[in-house]
Amino acid sequence: MRFAETDAQGIAHHASFVVWLEVARVAYLAAFAGGYRAIRERGIEALTTAVRIEYLRAAYFDDVLSVGVRCGEIRGARFGYVYAIEREGQTLATAATSHATVDRETMTPTRVPAWFREDVVRAEATPPLLP
Amino acid sequence: MRFAETDAQGIAHHASFVVWLEVARVAYLAAFAGGYRAIRERGIEALTTAVRIEYLRAAYFDDVLSVGVRCGEIRGARFGYVYAIEREGQTLATAATSHATVDRETMTPTRVPAWFREDVVRAEATPPLLP
Amino acid sequence: MRFAETDAQGIAHHASFVVWLEVARVAYLAAFAGGYRAIRERGIEALTTAVRIEYLRAAYFDDVLSVGVRCGEIRGARFGYVYAIEREGQTLATAATSHATVDRETMTPTRVPAWFREDVVRAEATPPLLP
Amino acid sequence: MRFAETDAQGIAHHASFVVWLEVARVAYLAAFAGGYRAIRERGIEALTTAVRIEYLRAAYFDDVLSVGVRCGEIRGARFGYVYAIEREGQTLATAATSHATVDRETMTPTRVPAWFREDVVRAEATPPLLP
């Protein structure tokens, strides 16, 4: 939680949470699917098509936050993640994002590749990222 | 649409939309409720409790965007807005945000004040902000 | 001045000023050199090579700020701007940025094009942007 | 280096560097002066009065960056830091920031406290943060 992410209410600005979700997705992809760069090099780009966040408690500067992330579903060219943002075991926010895979050249929708599904299935077999 | 709001996909980063919703809310309050500062001076602070955005089309650097905003509902200490982000009549995204009014001193929930309701009712009687 | 640009000190975060300088440069280019997009379409990209800001007074949420911008010098592949950020005639900050023009394809330094110089010279003949 | 920090040139936006400097200062204070919160609790607030950055090389998404930070000088109510932002031993940018200590209640300048000086002197006796 960076000082630049606070606002004049003395708490983390609510748009900062959207960035943290992305940081968590990137870490997830790095851990389970060879990383974001590898995905792009395989010709796939992922667009964000929806974001939903429920804010339950404020985050403060210098808080150490954990973001649990799990790939929620994969269908055709679409997939989604669900998240829990926590501080010392307390849930600050829950969230979900939806994404579409597109071909990097044509930017047209393309099915989520098989290797991505397999990596995600493998990921789901591991213990959850948050206790 | 600022250059700093773009990302390496060459489009507006999806978190930028959350900031634009806030800019629209602030403009709405300035037009219909005496402005954000007046509200704070009357002892009320509004927290954001939920954000939902559906992204339909990408926004590009230098796009001139309009954000239509309407106060959706007011109930107890909670109220909400709905939005449409448009570029030349095309909807780029639709969104909704939820908020809770709290007492500035105690930060505990407090009913949405009557004057805020009246200002909003008056606002809704005006023509919509977007055609 | 957006609420998202404030920080927990209750003032505009100092990194926000860097974004405002860019907004002013883009407006300058739109007014005097056909706009940023036109420049890119002519095959030129400009990189930022240095930023210097002196902060004199804090900016607060909902402040209406003016940014005066002037093209400082052009030499080879390098050019610079100087700025004054003001609120109601009071200078909040002064700044300078340095830039290098590169060929968009090769990303190697290329002389600032003659048409850019001419547009800038024409701009300097107009009244200053701030009184 | 977060994806949200990139821009449409495909590199880290130059304003992101300003935020990284702050992240480094906060880590420095946590390591050597009991942390930013402790400083605030002792009644001191630090304002940023100047930022200077020289950009030498671009940063890209997913880069792992190191920021070396050193307290440059302390004089009266003013102190400064110097920085080197590196990626795998290559310097991407050098920077300097200036700050003023103010009393949290009155927001008037106040001498940099003795305990802060001592902590900084102790810090400087440790090996440099970057090789």
mmCIF file of N, CA, C and O in Angstrom, chain C residues 36-66:
data_model
loop_
_atom_site.group_PDB
_atom_site.id
_atom_site.type_symbol
_atom_site.label_atom_id
_atom_site.label_comp_id
_atom_site.label_asym_id
_atom_site.label_seq_id
_atom_site.Cartn_x
_atom_site.Cartn_y
_atom_site.Cartn_z
ATOM 1 N N TYR C 36 -0.807 15.976 -30.823
ATOM 2 C CA TYR C 36 0.089 14.852 -30.572
ATOM 3 C C TYR C 36 -0.105 13.741 -31.602
ATOM 4 O O TYR C 36 0.861 13.162 -32.100
ATOM 5 N N ARG C 37 -1.370 13.464 -31.932
ATOM 6 C CA ARG C 37 -1.632 12.387 -32.899
ATOM 7 C C ARG C 37 -1.003 12.705 -34.252
ATOM 8 O O ARG C 37 -0.414 11.841 -34.897
ATOM 9 N N ALA C 38 -1.114 13.980 -34.694
ATOM 10 C CA ALA C 38 -0.537 14.384 -35.972
ATOM 11 C C ALA C 38 0.974 14.167 -35.957
ATOM 12 O O ALA C 38 1.564 13.694 -36.939
ATOM 13 N N ILE C 39 1.598 14.467 -34.817
ATOM 14 C CA ILE C 39 3.047 14.308 -34.704
ATOM 15 C C ILE C 39 3.434 12.841 -34.836
ATOM 16 O O ILE C 39 4.367 12.486 -35.559
ATOM 17 N N ARG C 40 2.659 11.983 -34.157
ATOM 18 C CA ARG C 40 2.939 10.555 -34.236
ATOM 19 C C ARG C 40 2.708 10.051 -35.658
ATOM 20 O O ARG C 40 3.477 9.213 -36.160
ATOM 21 N N GLU C 41 1.679 10.562 -36.302
ATOM 22 C CA GLU C 41 1.387 10.105 -37.671
ATOM 23 C C GLU C 41 2.484 10.544 -38.636
ATOM 24 O O GLU C 41 2.671 9.931 -39.681
ATOM 25 N N ARG C 42 3.202 11.596 -38.278
ATOM 26 C CA ARG C 42 4.318 12.033 -39.117
ATOM 27 C C ARG C 42 5.590 11.256 -38.782
ATOM 28 O O ARG C 42 6.674 11.589 -39.249
ATOM 29 N N GLY C 43 5.450 10.228 -37.927
ATOM 30 C CA GLY C 43 6.562 9.290 -37.727
ATOM 31 C C GLY C 43 7.484 9.628 -36.566
ATOM 32 O O GLY C 43 8.541 9.009 -36.398
ATOM 33 N N ILE C 44 7.081 10.622 -35.771
ATOM 34 C CA ILE C 44 7.937 11.087 -34.677
ATOM 35 C C ILE C 44 7.321 10.694 -33.340
ATOM 36 O O ILE C 44 6.115 10.799 -33.152
ATOM 37 N N GLU C 45 8.157 10.273 -32.424
ATOM 38 C CA GLU C 45 7.728 10.028 -31.051
ATOM 39 C C GLU C 45 8.622 10.896 -30.167
ATOM 40 O O GLU C 45 9.793 11.093 -30.481
ATOM 41 N N ALA C 46 8.072 11.438 -29.101
ATOM 42 C CA ALA C 46 8.891 12.249 -28.189
ATOM 43 C C ALA C 46 9.007 11.535 -26.848
ATOM 44 O O ALA C 46 7.994 11.136 -26.265
ATOM 45 N N LEU C 47 10.217 11.359 -26.381
ATOM 46 C CA LEU C 47 10.457 10.755 -25.069
ATOM 47 C C LEU C 47 10.769 11.853 -24.056
ATOM 48 O O LEU C 47 11.345 12.884 -24.408
ATOM 49 N N THR C 48 10.394 11.625 -22.827
ATOM 50 C CA THR C 48 10.738 12.553 -21.751
ATOM 51 C C THR C 48 12.084 12.140 -21.176
ATOM 52 O O THR C 48 12.249 10.996 -20.761
ATOM 53 N N THR C 49 13.041 13.049 -21.151
ATOM 54 C CA THR C 49 14.389 12.706 -20.680
ATOM 55 C C THR C 49 14.725 13.349 -19.335
ATOM 56 O O THR C 49 15.684 12.940 -18.690
ATOM 57 N N ALA C 50 13.960 14.345 -18.931
ATOM 58 C CA ALA C 50 14.196 14.944 -17.609
ATOM 59 C C ALA C 50 12.956 15.707 -17.155
ATOM 60 O O ALA C 50 12.210 16.258 -17.977
ATOM 61 N N VAL C 51 12.737 15.708 -15.848
ATOM 62 C CA VAL C 51 11.656 16.476 -15.224
ATOM 63 C C VAL C 51 12.239 17.168 -14.000
ATOM 64 O O VAL C 51 12.984 16.541 -13.226
ATOM 65 N N ARG C 52 11.964 18.441 -13.851
ATOM 66 C CA ARG C 52 12.357 19.195 -12.653
ATOM 67 C C ARG C 52 11.155 19.991 -12.185
ATOM 68 O O ARG C 52 10.563 20.723 -12.992
ATOM 69 N N ILE C 53 10.774 19.854 -10.937
ATOM 70 C CA ILE C 53 9.650 20.616 -10.381
ATOM 71 C C ILE C 53 10.071 21.228 -9.052
ATOM 72 O O ILE C 53 10.693 20.557 -8.228
ATOM 73 N N GLU C 54 9.755 22.509 -8.883
ATOM 74 C CA GLU C 54 9.901 23.170 -7.581
ATOM 75 C C GLU C 54 8.494 23.428 -7.056
ATOM 76 O O GLU C 54 7.703 24.110 -7.714
ATOM 77 N N TYR C 55 8.181 22.879 -5.900
ATOM 78 C CA TYR C 55 6.849 23.039 -5.301
ATOM 79 C C TYR C 55 6.876 24.214 -4.326
ATOM 80 O O TYR C 55 7.659 24.205 -3.373
ATOM 81 N N LEU C 56 6.028 25.198 -4.564
ATOM 82 C CA LEU C 56 6.031 26.392 -3.713
ATOM 83 C C LEU C 56 4.851 26.406 -2.746
ATOM 84 O O LEU C 56 4.967 26.850 -1.614
ATOM 85 N N ARG C 57 3.693 25.970 -3.243
ATOM 86 C CA ARG C 57 2.477 25.952 -2.411
ATOM 87 C C ARG C 57 1.701 24.679 -2.727
ATOM 88 O O ARG C 57 1.765 24.187 -3.853
ATOM 89 N N ALA C 58 0.925 24.206 -1.766
ATOM 90 C CA ALA C 58 0.132 22.995 -1.979
ATOM 91 C C ALA C 58 -1.082 23.293 -2.856
ATOM 92 O O ALA C 58 -1.580 24.423 -2.888
ATOM 93 N N ALA C 59 -1.548 22.286 -3.587
ATOM 94 C CA ALA C 59 -2.812 22.354 -4.321
ATOM 95 C C ALA C 59 -3.819 21.491 -3.584
ATOM 96 O O ALA C 59 -3.459 20.457 -3.013
ATOM 97 N N TYR C 60 -5.077 21.929 -3.579
ATOM 98 C CA TYR C 60 -6.122 21.224 -2.845
ATOM 99 C C TYR C 60 -7.207 20.734 -3.791
ATOM 100 O O TYR C 60 -7.403 21.293 -4.875
ATOM 101 N N PHE C 61 -7.937 19.713 -3.353
ATOM 102 C CA PHE C 61 -9.030 19.175 -4.147
ATOM 103 C C PHE C 61 -9.987 20.284 -4.577
ATOM 104 O O PHE C 61 -10.341 21.136 -3.790
ATOM 105 N N ASP C 62 -10.378 20.214 -5.833
ATOM 106 C CA ASP C 62 -11.369 21.119 -6.410
ATOM 107 C C ASP C 62 -10.746 22.469 -6.791
ATOM 108 O O ASP C 62 -11.451 23.322 -7.322
ATOM 109 N N ASP C 63 -9.450 22.647 -6.540
ATOM 110 C CA ASP C 63 -8.770 23.838 -7.047
ATOM 111 C C ASP C 63 -8.886 23.861 -8.569
ATOM 112 O O ASP C 63 -8.784 22.816 -9.216
ATOM 113 N N VAL C 64 -9.087 25.037 -9.125
ATOM 114 C CA VAL C 64 -9.005 25.196 -10.568
ATOM 115 C C VAL C 64 -7.619 25.761 -10.862
ATOM 116 O O VAL C 64 -7.280 26.859 -10.423
ATOM 117 N N LEU C 65 -6.812 24.980 -11.564
ATOM 118 C CA LEU C 65 -5.422 25.339 -11.802
ATOM 119 C C LEU C 65 -5.210 25.711 -13.261
ATOM 120 O O LEU C 65 -5.877 25.185 -14.150
ATOM 121 N N SER C 66 -4.275 26.620 -13.496
ATOM 122 C CA SER C 66 -3.826 26.934 -14.852
ATOM 123 C C SER C 66 -2.368 26.508 -14.966
ATOM 124 O O SER C 66 -1.595 26.703 -14.030
#
